[in-house]
Amino acid sequence: DTFTRPLQIKGPLKVLVLSDAHVPYHDETVLEKAIRHGVDAKCEAVYMNGDMIDCYALSRWQKDPRERDFKRECDTTREVLGEFARHFERRWYKFGNHESRHEIYVNENAPELVGFKECELRNILKLDELGYAYIEDKQWAELGRLPILHGHEFGKGLTAPVNPARGLWNRTFSTGMVGHLHRSSSNTQKMSIEGNVIACWSLGCTCNLRPKYAVVNQWT
């Protein structure tokens, strides 16, 4: 596959970064507080860092038939995106592993629809209409000199039972930020005798912290 180069986001720019809402399993209170925090902090932009929609109905996992309502997921996700669009002038939406469920589902179950723009998730969610720049599944962005990834780009290799940010450092030896693991953490590394420091961060989620499939977890 052709490598897609990172999207360069140039500043100066203050950006609110969110991850892992998993609509319709999002936490409305958390999202409302995120908007309020971003506005109070005078953020000009918002960056949706993947898994903002769950795509539950398209998952390969065993599913509760009562929860199979992909249209409702998309409608609710558009409502959430529209609310953020009211508050932040510049907007990006990065696809994570849950958004990629849609492409996998179409490829396996309706390959005749591959190539139809109307069937692509970015168009179903109306990202262009809502003013969100689209960042591909395995692409990432660089906010100034800070790489922002969802976290699934590493496959199953980004594991850190104690500190996800430390796991990111071990894989990249670079500053960076990820979501995906639903746990907030940081790791600071002194790089030279002069005291140069590199830091990594992982983001907590904005979804329900007690889903049926993982009632005991370390999510934040």
Tab-separated table of C-alpha atoms in Angstrom:
chain	number	residue	atom	x	y	z
A	1	ASP	CA	0.000	0.000	0.000
A	2	THR	CA	1.083	3.570	-0.639
A	3	PHE	CA	2.092	5.376	2.531
A	4	THR	CA	-0.119	8.377	3.241
A	5	ARG	CA	1.963	11.212	4.587
A	6	PRO	CA	0.909	12.871	7.856
A	7	LEU	CA	-1.378	15.865	7.646
A	8	GLN	CA	0.492	19.012	8.675
A	9	ILE	CA	-1.512	21.362	10.922
A	10	LYS	CA	0.370	24.623	11.226
A	11	GLY	CA	-0.035	27.148	14.000
A	12	PRO	CA	0.056	28.971	16.186
A	13	LEU	CA	-3.232	27.281	17.029
A	14	LYS	CA	-4.904	26.085	20.216
A	15	VAL	CA	-6.695	22.768	19.607
A	16	LEU	CA	-9.085	20.722	21.731
A	17	VAL	CA	-8.288	17.030	21.141
A	18	LEU	CA	-10.922	14.364	21.895
A	19	SER	CA	-10.912	10.619	21.473
A	20	ASP	CA	-13.106	7.524	21.739
A	21	ALA	CA	-16.680	8.757	22.191
A	22	HIS	CA	-18.046	5.558	20.614
A	23	VAL	CA	-21.401	7.137	19.761
A	24	PRO	CA	-24.110	6.063	20.669
A	25	TYR	CA	-22.261	4.918	23.824
A	26	HIS	CA	-20.877	8.399	24.439
A	27	ASP	CA	-21.068	10.267	27.715
A	28	GLU	CA	-23.072	13.416	27.013
A	29	THR	CA	-21.932	15.089	30.237
A	30	VAL	CA	-18.265	14.567	29.358
A	31	LEU	CA	-18.745	15.934	25.837
A	32	GLU	CA	-20.586	18.985	27.177
A	33	LYS	CA	-17.765	19.620	29.644
A	34	ALA	CA	-15.221	19.197	26.843
A	35	ILE	CA	-16.962	21.893	24.809
A	36	ARG	CA	-17.097	24.196	27.824
A	37	HIS	CA	-13.422	23.596	28.582
A	38	GLY	CA	-12.433	24.226	24.974
A	39	VAL	CA	-14.402	27.469	24.851
A	40	ASP	CA	-13.048	28.645	28.218
A	41	ALA	CA	-9.501	27.836	27.069
A	42	LYS	CA	-10.134	29.839	23.873
A	43	CYS	CA	-9.463	26.888	21.563
A	44	GLU	CA	-9.899	27.837	17.919
A	45	ALA	CA	-10.147	24.240	16.714
A	46	VAL	CA	-11.244	20.720	17.621
A	47	TYR	CA	-9.569	17.460	16.590
A	48	MET	CA	-11.654	14.256	16.777
A	49	ASN	CA	-8.996	11.597	17.258
A	50	GLY	CA	-10.816	8.451	16.171
A	51	ASP	CA	-13.536	6.075	17.356
A	52	MET	CA	-16.037	8.891	17.691
A	53	ILE	CA	-18.651	6.486	16.258
A	54	ASP	CA	-18.809	2.884	17.453
A	55	CYS	CA	-20.160	1.144	14.315
A	56	TYR	CA	-21.518	-1.510	16.666
A	57	ALA	CA	-23.908	-2.988	14.115
A	58	LEU	CA	-21.023	-3.558	11.673
A	59	SER	CA	-18.700	-5.239	14.170
A	60	ARG	CA	-17.442	-8.791	13.736
A	61	TRP	CA	-18.107	-9.436	17.414
A	62	GLN	CA	-21.302	-11.109	18.567
A	63	LYS	CA	-23.967	-8.404	18.764
A	64	ASP	CA	-27.178	-7.802	20.666
A	65	PRO	CA	-29.847	-7.620	17.909
A	66	ARG	CA	-31.649	-4.900	19.867
A	67	GLU	CA	-28.624	-2.632	19.421
A	68	ARG	CA	-28.269	-3.083	15.656
A	69	ASP	CA	-29.208	0.393	14.473
A	70	PHE	CA	-26.438	1.823	12.323
A	71	LYS	CA	-28.628	4.663	11.068
A	72	ARG	CA	-29.223	5.831	14.635
A	73	GLU	CA	-25.465	5.759	15.290
A	74	CYS	CA	-24.808	7.924	12.238
A	75	ASP	CA	-27.637	10.355	13.007
A	76	THR	CA	-26.428	10.798	16.589
A	77	THR	CA	-22.794	11.190	15.507
A	78	ARG	CA	-23.786	13.949	13.086
A	79	GLU	CA	-25.641	15.694	15.915
A	80	VAL	CA	-22.540	15.529	18.130
A	81	LEU	CA	-20.295	16.799	15.345
A	82	GLY	CA	-22.745	19.583	14.595
A	83	GLU	CA	-22.714	20.727	18.217
A	84	PHE	CA	-18.917	20.959	18.241
A	85	ALA	CA	-19.034	22.769	14.893
A	86	ARG	CA	-21.052	25.530	16.558
A	87	HIS	CA	-18.170	26.315	18.913
A	88	PHE	CA	-14.920	25.717	17.018
A	89	GLU	CA	-13.956	27.392	13.761
A	90	ARG	CA	-11.569	24.711	12.476
A	91	ARG	CA	-12.330	20.995	12.713
A	92	TRP	CA	-10.702	17.647	11.888
A	93	TYR	CA	-12.023	14.084	12.060
A	94	LYS	CA	-9.492	11.269	12.171
A	95	PHE	CA	-10.729	7.720	11.461
A	96	GLY	CA	-9.876	5.084	14.081
A	97	ASN	CA	-10.338	1.322	14.151
A	98	HIS	CA	-14.078	1.593	14.849
A	99	GLU	CA	-14.661	3.819	11.805
A	100	SER	CA	-12.715	1.245	9.766
A	101	ARG	CA	-15.403	-1.320	10.655
A	102	HIS	CA	-17.575	0.298	7.993
A	103	GLU	CA	-15.042	-0.187	5.185
A	104	ILE	CA	-14.354	-3.769	6.266
A	105	TYR	CA	-18.092	-4.530	6.377
A	106	VAL	CA	-18.710	-3.127	2.892
A	107	ASN	CA	-15.672	-4.896	1.437
A	108	GLU	CA	-16.800	-8.263	2.818
A	109	ASN	CA	-20.576	-8.016	2.478
A	110	ALA	CA	-21.301	-5.584	-0.343
A	111	PRO	CA	-18.186	-5.349	-2.548
A	112	GLU	CA	-20.337	-4.090	-5.426
A	113	LEU	CA	-20.708	-0.820	-3.506
A	114	VAL	CA	-16.960	-0.226	-3.141
A	115	GLY	CA	-16.069	2.947	-5.005
A	116	PHE	CA	-19.426	4.648	-4.583
A	117	LYS	CA	-18.700	7.924	-2.777
A	118	GLU	CA	-22.214	7.955	-1.314
A	119	CYS	CA	-21.452	4.719	0.550
A	120	GLU	CA	-18.261	5.955	2.208
A	121	LEU	CA	-18.575	6.656	5.926
A	122	ARG	CA	-17.060	10.130	5.626
A	123	ASN	CA	-19.935	11.050	3.312
A	124	ILE	CA	-22.603	9.256	5.350
A	125	LEU	CA	-21.482	11.380	8.316
A	126	LYS	CA	-21.448	14.470	6.058
A	127	LEU	CA	-18.018	15.570	7.228
A	128	ASP	CA	-17.566	18.032	4.359
A	129	GLU	CA	-20.960	19.582	4.999
A	130	LEU	CA	-20.163	19.942	8.708
A	131	GLY	CA	-16.772	21.470	7.945
A	132	TYR	CA	-14.529	18.635	9.160
A	133	ALA	CA	-11.298	17.884	7.337
A	134	TYR	CA	-10.940	14.110	6.924
A	135	ILE	CA	-7.894	12.147	8.074
A	136	GLU	CA	-7.647	8.568	6.864
A	137	ASP	CA	-7.639	5.391	8.937
A	138	LYS	CA	-3.869	4.845	9.040
A	139	GLN	CA	-2.888	8.463	8.459
A	140	TRP	CA	-2.103	10.797	11.327
A	141	ALA	CA	-1.680	14.508	11.883
A	142	GLU	CA	1.225	16.593	13.108
A	143	LEU	CA	0.065	19.552	15.170
A	144	GLY	CA	3.166	21.672	14.836
A	145	ARG	CA	5.827	19.177	15.995
A	146	LEU	CA	3.365	16.969	17.919
A	147	PRO	CA	2.276	13.773	16.101
A	148	ILE	CA	-1.306	12.806	16.996
A	149	LEU	CA	-2.342	9.211	16.269
A	150	HIS	CA	-5.425	7.279	17.243
A	151	GLY	CA	-3.252	4.373	18.447
A	152	HIS	CA	-4.433	1.463	16.310
A	153	GLU	CA	-1.838	2.339	13.671
A	154	PHE	CA	0.646	0.201	15.636
A	155	GLY	CA	-1.489	-2.933	15.225
A	156	LYS	CA	-1.453	-4.917	18.440
A	157	GLY	CA	1.952	-3.619	19.402
A	158	LEU	CA	0.978	-0.554	21.454
A	159	THR	CA	0.571	-2.271	24.781
A	160	ALA	CA	1.557	-0.929	28.175
A	161	PRO	CA	-0.158	-2.416	31.237
A	162	VAL	CA	1.016	0.416	33.483
A	163	ASN	CA	1.501	3.477	31.283
A	164	PRO	CA	0.190	3.704	27.664
A	165	ALA	CA	2.218	6.869	27.053
A	166	ARG	CA	5.355	4.935	27.971
A	167	GLY	CA	4.274	2.286	25.462
A	168	LEU	CA	4.013	4.978	22.800
A	169	TRP	CA	7.525	6.149	23.631
A	170	ASN	CA	8.871	2.594	23.400
A	171	ARG	CA	7.422	2.254	19.903
A	172	THR	CA	8.386	5.638	18.471
A	173	PHE	CA	11.182	7.242	20.551
A	174	SER	CA	9.390	10.470	19.733
A	175	THR	CA	6.980	12.916	21.260
A	176	GLY	CA	3.377	12.044	20.456
A	177	MET	CA	-0.231	11.671	21.539
A	178	VAL	CA	-2.646	8.725	21.180
A	179	GLY	CA	-6.144	7.696	22.194
A	180	HIS	CA	-7.487	4.165	21.575
A	181	LEU	CA	-6.587	2.683	24.964
A	182	HIS	CA	-9.110	4.803	26.915
A	183	ARG	CA	-6.545	5.712	29.556
A	184	SER	CA	-4.940	9.063	30.300
A	185	SER	CA	-1.216	8.984	31.021
A	186	SER	CA	2.013	10.823	30.325
A	187	ASN	CA	5.663	9.926	29.975
A	188	THR	CA	8.563	12.385	30.109
A	189	GLN	CA	12.006	11.356	28.905
A	190	LYS	CA	15.255	13.289	29.402
A	191	MET	CA	17.196	12.941	26.159
A	192	SER	CA	20.551	14.555	26.822
A	193	ILE	CA	22.907	15.819	29.472
A	194	GLU	CA	21.763	19.336	28.553
A	195	GLY	CA	18.317	18.437	29.806
A	196	ASN	CA	16.365	18.213	26.534
A	197	VAL	CA	13.014	16.553	27.269
A	198	ILE	CA	10.551	14.614	25.112
A	199	ALA	CA	7.024	13.837	26.350
A	200	CYS	CA	4.246	11.486	25.253
A	201	TRP	CA	0.566	11.469	26.219
A	202	SER	CA	-2.386	9.117	25.998
A	203	LEU	CA	-5.968	10.349	26.162
A	204	GLY	CA	-8.870	9.111	28.205
A	205	CYS	CA	-12.133	8.287	26.471
A	206	THR	CA	-15.375	10.260	26.181
A	207	CYS	CA	-17.643	7.214	26.262
A	208	ASN	CA	-19.485	5.323	28.986
A	209	LEU	CA	-16.923	3.874	31.414
A	210	ARG	CA	-18.948	0.732	32.192
A	211	PRO	CA	-20.044	-0.935	28.933
A	212	LYS	CA	-21.613	-4.395	29.135
A	213	TYR	CA	-18.663	-6.015	27.375
A	214	ALA	CA	-16.082	-4.566	29.816
A	215	VAL	CA	-17.704	-3.656	33.134
A	216	VAL	CA	-14.347	-3.927	34.910
A	217	ASN	CA	-11.619	-1.869	33.275
A	218	GLN	CA	-8.997	0.848	33.853
A	219	TRP	CA	-10.568	3.406	31.553
A	220	THR	CA	-10.498	7.076	32.419
